[in-house]
Short mmCIF file of C-alpha atoms and ligand atoms in Angstrom, two decimals:
data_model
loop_
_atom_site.label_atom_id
_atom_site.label_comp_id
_atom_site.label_asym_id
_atom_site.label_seq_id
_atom_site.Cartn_x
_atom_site.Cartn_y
_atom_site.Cartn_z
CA UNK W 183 0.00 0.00 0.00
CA UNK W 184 1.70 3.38 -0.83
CA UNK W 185 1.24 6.84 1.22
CA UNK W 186 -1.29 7.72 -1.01
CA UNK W 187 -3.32 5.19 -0.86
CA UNK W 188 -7.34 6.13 0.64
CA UNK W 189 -8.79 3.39 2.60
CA UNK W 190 -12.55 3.06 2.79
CA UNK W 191 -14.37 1.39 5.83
CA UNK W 192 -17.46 -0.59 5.15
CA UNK W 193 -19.86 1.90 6.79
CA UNK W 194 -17.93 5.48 6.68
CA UNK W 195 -16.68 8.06 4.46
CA UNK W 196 -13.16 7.13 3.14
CA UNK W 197 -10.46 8.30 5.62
CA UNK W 198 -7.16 9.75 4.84
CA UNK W 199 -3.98 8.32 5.91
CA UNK W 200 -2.46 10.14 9.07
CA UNK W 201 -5.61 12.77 8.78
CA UNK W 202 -6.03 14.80 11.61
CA UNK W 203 -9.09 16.89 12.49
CA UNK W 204 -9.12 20.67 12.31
CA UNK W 205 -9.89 22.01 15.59
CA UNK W 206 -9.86 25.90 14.96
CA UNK W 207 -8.98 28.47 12.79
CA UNK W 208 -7.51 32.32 13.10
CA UNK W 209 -7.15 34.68 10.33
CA UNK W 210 -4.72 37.23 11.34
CA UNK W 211 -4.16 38.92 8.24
CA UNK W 212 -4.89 38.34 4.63
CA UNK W 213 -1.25 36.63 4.11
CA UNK W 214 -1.11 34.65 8.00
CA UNK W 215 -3.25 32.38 9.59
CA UNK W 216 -2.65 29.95 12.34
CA UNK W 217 -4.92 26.81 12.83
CA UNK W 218 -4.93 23.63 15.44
CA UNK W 219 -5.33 20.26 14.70
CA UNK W 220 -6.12 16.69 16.84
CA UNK W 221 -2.38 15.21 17.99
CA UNK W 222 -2.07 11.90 16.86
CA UNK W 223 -1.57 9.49 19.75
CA UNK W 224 1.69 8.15 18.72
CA UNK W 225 3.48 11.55 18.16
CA UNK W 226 6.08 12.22 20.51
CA UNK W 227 8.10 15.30 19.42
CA UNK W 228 10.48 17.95 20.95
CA UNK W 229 9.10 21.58 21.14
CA UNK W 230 11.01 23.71 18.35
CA UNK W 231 10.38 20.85 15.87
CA UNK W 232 8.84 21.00 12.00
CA UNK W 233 6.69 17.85 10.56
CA UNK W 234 5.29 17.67 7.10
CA UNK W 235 1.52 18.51 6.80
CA UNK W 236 -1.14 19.20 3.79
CA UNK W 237 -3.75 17.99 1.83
CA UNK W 238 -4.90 15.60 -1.08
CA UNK W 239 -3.97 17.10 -3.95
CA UNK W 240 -6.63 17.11 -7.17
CA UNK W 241 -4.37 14.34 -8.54
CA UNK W 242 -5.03 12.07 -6.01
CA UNK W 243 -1.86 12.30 -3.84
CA UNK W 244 -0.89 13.68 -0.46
CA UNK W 245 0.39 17.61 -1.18
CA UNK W 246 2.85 17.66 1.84
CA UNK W 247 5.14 20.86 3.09
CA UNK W 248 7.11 21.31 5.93
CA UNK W 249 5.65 23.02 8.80
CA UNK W 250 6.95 24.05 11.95
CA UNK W 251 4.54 22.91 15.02
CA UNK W 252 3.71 26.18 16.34
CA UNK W 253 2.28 24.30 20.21
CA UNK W 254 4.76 22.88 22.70
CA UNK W 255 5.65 19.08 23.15
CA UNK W 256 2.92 19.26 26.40
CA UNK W 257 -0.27 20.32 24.32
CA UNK W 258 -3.10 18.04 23.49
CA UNK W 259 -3.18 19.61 20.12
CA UNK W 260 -0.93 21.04 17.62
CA UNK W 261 -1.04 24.39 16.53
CA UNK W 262 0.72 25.65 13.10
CA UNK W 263 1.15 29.59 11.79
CA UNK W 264 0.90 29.46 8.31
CA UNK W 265 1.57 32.04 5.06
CA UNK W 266 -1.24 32.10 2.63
CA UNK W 267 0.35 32.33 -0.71
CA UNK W 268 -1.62 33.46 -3.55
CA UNK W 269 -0.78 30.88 -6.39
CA UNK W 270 0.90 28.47 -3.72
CA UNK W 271 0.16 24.77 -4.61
CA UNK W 272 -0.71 23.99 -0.90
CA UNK W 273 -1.36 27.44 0.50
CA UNK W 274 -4.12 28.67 -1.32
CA UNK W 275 -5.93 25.47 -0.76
CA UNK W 276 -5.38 25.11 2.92
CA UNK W 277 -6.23 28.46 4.22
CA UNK W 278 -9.64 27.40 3.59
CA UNK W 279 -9.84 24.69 5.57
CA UNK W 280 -12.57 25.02 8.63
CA UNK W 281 -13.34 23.65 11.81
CA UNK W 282 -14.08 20.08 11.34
CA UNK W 283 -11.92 19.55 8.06
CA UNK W 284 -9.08 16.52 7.77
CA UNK W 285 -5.64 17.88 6.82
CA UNK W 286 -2.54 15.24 6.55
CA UNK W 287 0.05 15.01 8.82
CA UNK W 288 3.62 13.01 8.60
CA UNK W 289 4.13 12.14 12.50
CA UNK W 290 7.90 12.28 12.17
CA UNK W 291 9.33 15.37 13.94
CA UNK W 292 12.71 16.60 12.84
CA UNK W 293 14.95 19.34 12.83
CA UNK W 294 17.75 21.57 14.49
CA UNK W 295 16.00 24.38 17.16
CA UNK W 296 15.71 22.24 19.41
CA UNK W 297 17.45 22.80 23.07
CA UNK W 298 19.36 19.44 22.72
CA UNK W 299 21.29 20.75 20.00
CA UNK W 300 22.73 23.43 22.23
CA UNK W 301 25.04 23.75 24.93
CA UNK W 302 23.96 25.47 28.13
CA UNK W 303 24.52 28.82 28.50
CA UNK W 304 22.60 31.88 30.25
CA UNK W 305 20.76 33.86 28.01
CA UNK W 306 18.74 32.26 24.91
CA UNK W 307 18.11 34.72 21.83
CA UNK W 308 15.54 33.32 19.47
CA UNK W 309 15.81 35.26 16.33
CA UNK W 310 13.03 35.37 13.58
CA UNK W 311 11.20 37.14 10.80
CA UNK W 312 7.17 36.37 9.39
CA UNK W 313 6.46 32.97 10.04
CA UNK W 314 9.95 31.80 11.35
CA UNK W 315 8.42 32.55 14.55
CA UNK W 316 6.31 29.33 13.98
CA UNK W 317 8.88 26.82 16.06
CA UNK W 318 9.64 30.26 18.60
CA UNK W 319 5.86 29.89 19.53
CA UNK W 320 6.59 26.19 20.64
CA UNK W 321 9.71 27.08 22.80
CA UNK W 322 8.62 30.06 24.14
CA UNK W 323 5.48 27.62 25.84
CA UNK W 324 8.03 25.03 26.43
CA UNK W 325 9.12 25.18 30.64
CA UNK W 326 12.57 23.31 29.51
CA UNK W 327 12.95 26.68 27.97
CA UNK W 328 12.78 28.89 31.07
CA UNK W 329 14.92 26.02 33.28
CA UNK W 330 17.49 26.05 31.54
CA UNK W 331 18.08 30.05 30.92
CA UNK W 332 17.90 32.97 33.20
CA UNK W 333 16.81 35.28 30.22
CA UNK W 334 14.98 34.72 27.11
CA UNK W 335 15.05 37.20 24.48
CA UNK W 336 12.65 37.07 21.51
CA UNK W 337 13.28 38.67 18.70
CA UNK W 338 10.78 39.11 15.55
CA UNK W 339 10.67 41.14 12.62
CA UNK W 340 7.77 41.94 9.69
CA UNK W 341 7.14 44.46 7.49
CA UNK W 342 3.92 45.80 8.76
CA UNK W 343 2.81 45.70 12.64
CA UNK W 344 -0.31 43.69 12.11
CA UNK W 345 2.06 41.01 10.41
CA UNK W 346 3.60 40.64 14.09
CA UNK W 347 0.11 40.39 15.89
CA UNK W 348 0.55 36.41 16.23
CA UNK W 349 3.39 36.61 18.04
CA UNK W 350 2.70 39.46 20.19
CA UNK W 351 -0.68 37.85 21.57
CA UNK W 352 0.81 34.54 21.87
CA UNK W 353 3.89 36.36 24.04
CA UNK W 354 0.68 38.32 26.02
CA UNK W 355 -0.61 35.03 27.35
CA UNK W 356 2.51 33.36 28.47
CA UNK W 357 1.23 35.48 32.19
CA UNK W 358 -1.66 34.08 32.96
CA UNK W 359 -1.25 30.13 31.13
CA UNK W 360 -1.51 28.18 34.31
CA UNK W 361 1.35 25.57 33.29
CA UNK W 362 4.29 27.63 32.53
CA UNK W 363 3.52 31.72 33.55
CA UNK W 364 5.05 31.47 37.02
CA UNK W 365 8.73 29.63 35.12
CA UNK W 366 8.10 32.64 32.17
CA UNK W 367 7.97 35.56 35.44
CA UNK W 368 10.29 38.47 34.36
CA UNK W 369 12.64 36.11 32.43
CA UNK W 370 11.38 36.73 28.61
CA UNK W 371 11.73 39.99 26.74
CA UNK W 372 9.86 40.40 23.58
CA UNK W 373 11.54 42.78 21.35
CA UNK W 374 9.45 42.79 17.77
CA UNK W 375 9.93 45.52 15.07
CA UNK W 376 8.72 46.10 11.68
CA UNK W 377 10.68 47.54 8.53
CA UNK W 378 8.20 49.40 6.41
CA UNK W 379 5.34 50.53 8.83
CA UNK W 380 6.14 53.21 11.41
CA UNK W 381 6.25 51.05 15.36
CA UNK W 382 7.68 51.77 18.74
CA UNK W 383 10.68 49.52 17.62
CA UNK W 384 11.91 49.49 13.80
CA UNK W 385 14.77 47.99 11.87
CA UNK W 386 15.81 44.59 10.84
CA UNK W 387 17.07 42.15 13.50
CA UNK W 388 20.45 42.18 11.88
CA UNK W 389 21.10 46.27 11.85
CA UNK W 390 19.90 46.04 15.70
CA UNK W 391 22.14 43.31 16.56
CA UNK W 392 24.69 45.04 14.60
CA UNK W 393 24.57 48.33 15.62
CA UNK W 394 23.92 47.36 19.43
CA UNK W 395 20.96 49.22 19.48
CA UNK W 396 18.88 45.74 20.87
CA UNK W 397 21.70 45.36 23.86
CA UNK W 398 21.16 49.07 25.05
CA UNK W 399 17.40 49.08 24.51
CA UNK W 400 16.84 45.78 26.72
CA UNK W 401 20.65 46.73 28.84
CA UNK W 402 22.06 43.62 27.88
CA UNK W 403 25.59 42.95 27.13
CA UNK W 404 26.80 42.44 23.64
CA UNK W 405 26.19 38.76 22.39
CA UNK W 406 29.67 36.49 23.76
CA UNK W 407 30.19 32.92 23.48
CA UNK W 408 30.09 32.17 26.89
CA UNK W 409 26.83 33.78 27.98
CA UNK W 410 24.88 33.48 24.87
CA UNK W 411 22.78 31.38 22.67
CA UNK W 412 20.61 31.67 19.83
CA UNK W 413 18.58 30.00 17.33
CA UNK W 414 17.56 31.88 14.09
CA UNK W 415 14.51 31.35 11.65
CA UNK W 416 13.63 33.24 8.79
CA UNK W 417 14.56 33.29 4.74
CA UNK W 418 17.73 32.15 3.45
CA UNK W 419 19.10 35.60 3.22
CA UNK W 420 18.24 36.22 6.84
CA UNK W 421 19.82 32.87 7.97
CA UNK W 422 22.88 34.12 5.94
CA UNK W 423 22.93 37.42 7.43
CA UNK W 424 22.26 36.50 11.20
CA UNK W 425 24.83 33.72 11.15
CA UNK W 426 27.27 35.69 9.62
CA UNK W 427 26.66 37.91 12.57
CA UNK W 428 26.85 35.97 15.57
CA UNK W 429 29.83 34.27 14.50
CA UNK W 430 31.33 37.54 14.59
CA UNK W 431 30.05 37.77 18.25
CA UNK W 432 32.35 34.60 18.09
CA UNK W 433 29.70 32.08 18.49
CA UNK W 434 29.58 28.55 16.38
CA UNK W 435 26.63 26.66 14.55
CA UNK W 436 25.47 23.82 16.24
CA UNK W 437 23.68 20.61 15.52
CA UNK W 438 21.60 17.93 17.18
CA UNK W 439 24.26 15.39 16.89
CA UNK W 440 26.97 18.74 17.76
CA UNK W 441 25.55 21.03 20.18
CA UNK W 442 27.07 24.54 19.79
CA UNK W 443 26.21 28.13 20.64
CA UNK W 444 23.62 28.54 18.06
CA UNK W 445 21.44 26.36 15.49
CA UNK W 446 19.75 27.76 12.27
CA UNK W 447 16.96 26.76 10.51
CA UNK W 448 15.01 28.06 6.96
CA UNK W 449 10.95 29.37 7.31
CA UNK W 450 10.69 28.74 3.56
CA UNK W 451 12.48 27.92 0.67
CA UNK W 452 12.47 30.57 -1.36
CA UNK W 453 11.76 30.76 -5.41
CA UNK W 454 14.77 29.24 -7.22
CA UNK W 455 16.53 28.69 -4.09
P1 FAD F 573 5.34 26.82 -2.13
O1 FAD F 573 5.41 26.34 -3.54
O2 FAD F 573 5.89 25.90 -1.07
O3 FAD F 573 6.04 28.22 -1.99
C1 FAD F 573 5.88 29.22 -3.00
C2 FAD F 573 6.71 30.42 -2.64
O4 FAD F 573 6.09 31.11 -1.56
C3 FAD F 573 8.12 30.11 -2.14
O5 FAD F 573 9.02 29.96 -3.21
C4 FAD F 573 8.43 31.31 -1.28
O6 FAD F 573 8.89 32.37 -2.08
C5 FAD F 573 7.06 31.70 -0.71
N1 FAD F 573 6.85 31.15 0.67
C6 FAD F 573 6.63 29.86 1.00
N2 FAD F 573 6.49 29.73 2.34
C7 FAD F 573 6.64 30.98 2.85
C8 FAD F 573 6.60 31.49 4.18
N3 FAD F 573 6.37 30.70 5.24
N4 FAD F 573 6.80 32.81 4.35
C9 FAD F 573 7.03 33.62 3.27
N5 FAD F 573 7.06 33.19 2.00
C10 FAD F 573 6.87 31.88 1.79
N6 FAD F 573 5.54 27.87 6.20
C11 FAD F 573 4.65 28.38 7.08
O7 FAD F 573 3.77 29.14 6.67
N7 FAD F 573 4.71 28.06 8.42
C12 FAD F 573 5.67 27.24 8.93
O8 FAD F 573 5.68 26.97 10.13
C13 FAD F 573 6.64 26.69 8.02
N8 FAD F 573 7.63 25.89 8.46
C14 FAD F 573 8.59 25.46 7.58
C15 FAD F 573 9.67 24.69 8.06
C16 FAD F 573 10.67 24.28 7.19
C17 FAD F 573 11.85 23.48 7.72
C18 FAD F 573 10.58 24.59 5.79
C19 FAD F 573 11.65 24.15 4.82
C20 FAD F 573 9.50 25.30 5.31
C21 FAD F 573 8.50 25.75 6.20
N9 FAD F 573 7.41 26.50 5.75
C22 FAD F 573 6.51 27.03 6.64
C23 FAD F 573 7.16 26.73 4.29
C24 FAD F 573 6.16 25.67 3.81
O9 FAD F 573 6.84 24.42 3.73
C25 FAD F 573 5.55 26.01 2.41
O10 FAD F 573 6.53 26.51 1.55
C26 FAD F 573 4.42 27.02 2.52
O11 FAD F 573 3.37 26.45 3.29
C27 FAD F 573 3.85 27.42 1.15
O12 FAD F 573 3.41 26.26 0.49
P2 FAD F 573 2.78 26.36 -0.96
O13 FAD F 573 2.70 24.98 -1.51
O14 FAD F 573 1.53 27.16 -0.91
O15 FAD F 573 3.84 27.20 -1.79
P1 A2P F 574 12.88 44.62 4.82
O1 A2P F 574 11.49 45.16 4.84
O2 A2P F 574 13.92 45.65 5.12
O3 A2P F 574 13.18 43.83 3.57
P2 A2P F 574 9.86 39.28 3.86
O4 A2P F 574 8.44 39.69 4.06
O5 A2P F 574 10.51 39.82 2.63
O6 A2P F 574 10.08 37.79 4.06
O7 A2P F 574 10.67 39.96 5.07
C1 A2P F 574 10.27 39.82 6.42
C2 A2P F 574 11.11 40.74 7.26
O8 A2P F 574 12.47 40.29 7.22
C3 A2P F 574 11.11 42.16 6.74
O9 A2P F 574 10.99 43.04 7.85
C4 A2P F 574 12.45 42.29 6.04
O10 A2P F 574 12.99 43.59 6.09
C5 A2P F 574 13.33 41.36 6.86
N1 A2P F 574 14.45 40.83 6.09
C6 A2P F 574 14.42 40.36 4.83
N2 A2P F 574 15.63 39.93 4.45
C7 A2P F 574 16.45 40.15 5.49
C8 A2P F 574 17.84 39.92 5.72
N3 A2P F 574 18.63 39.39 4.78
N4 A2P F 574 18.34 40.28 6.92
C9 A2P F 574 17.56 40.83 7.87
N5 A2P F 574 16.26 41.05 7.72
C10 A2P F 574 15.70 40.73 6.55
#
């Protein structure tokens, strides 16, 4: 039997392989969304994590992308913050779905922001633009994430401020959520800017880093090696950028099976990349 395969039950409607029940559904702007689904029983993962999700295609096969799972490892659910892309093959299907829909989901976690793949330090910087904040939303729920630091910075950048309206309600909640707001306390600070719509805070992550503008807004001390630890989600170029950048702080890329000072990881693949 391959992946694709349907398989019909005597009695009921066919069922999907892997299909998991959409629970709810936010539209945040006309280009985001975020959206939870039922957890399959069998899915163990670690918070920071990406599986591959989507839908049946017209052709009759699974339409799968990578998607980072937006909930901590604790939830009952799994959340996901998506793009809607215009022309996108699975995009402009799936921000239709509704409340009761099946979507697919691959239950095999994988990937590199994960706090195993770094080595302990005090201060974790989590560094994103647009929906690279997707695996930050899992971590910054996660307690492991508050243990293990004594500050947690977040950084996120968008164009416009209502692009960064996930993020900020999500980081408004962490207070009062009864499992993990007393660990949060005065440990996190949310710095989020946009680029091309006036906000408190502007610039890219990189010029603030760069500049030190981000160290003497939140009095922190510039990024070292020994204090400091990061893990950085956005497009390519941002990647490129931001790594380029702490290793000049003199920090090193990490891996799951090398844990380092900080870990990278792509929000998209970009056209022709
Ligand atoms: P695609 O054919 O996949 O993409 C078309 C074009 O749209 C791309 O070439 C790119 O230019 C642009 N694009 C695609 N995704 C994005 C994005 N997220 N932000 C800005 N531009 C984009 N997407 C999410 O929305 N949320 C996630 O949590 C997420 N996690 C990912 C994790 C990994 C490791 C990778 C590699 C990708 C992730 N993506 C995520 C991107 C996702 O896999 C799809 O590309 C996206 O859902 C669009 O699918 P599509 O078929 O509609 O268009
Ligand atoms: P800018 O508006 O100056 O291009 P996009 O919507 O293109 O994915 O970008 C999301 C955010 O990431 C924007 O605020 C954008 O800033 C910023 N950005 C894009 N490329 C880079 C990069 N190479 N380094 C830092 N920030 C970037």
């Amino acid at each position: 039997m391959t992946d694709a395969t349907v398989i019909t039950t005597p009695s009921a409607k066919p069922v999907l392989p892997d299909a998991q029940t959409v629970t709810a559904v936010k539209h945040w702007t006309d280009r985001l969304f975020s959206f939870r689904v039922s957890r399959p029983k069998t899915l163990r993962f670690r918070s920071g994590e990406f599986v591959m999700i989507g839908l049946m295609g017209d052709t009759g096969k699974p339409l799968l992308r990578a998607y980072s799972i937006a909930s901590p490892a604790w939830d009952d659910e799994l959340e996901f913050y998506s793009i809607k892309v215009p022309e996108g093959p699975l995009t402009s299907k799936l921000q239709h779905i509704q409340v009761g829909d099946e979507i697919i989901l691959r239950p095999k976690p994988v990937g590199t922001l994960v706090h195993d793949a770094l080595l302990p330090g005090k201060r974790l910087w989590l560094l994103s633009t647009g929906t690279g904040f997707a695996p930050f939303a899992s971590l910054l729920r996660e307690p492991e994430t508050y243990e293990k630091y004594e500050q947690v910075i977040i950084m996120h950048t968008c164009r416009e401020v209502a692009e960064l309206q996930y993020g900020q309600s999500l980081v408004e909640s962490l207070a009062d959520d009864p499992l993990i707001g007393e660990l949060v306390g005065d440990k996190l600070r949310y710095y989020p800017t946009t680029t091309r719509e006036p906000f408190h805070h502007m610039g890219r992550v990189t010029d603030n880093l760069q500049s030190g503008k981000v160290f003497t807004d939140l009095g922190l001390p510039r990024m070292n090696p020994e204090e400091d630890r990061a893990m950085v989600c956005g497009s390519l170029a941002f990647n490129v950028d931001v790594k380029a950048i702490l290793e000049g702080f003199g920090l090193h890329e990490g891996a799951n099976s090398d844990p380092k000072q900080f870990v990278v990881e792509k929000a998209f693949v970009g056209d022709g990349i």
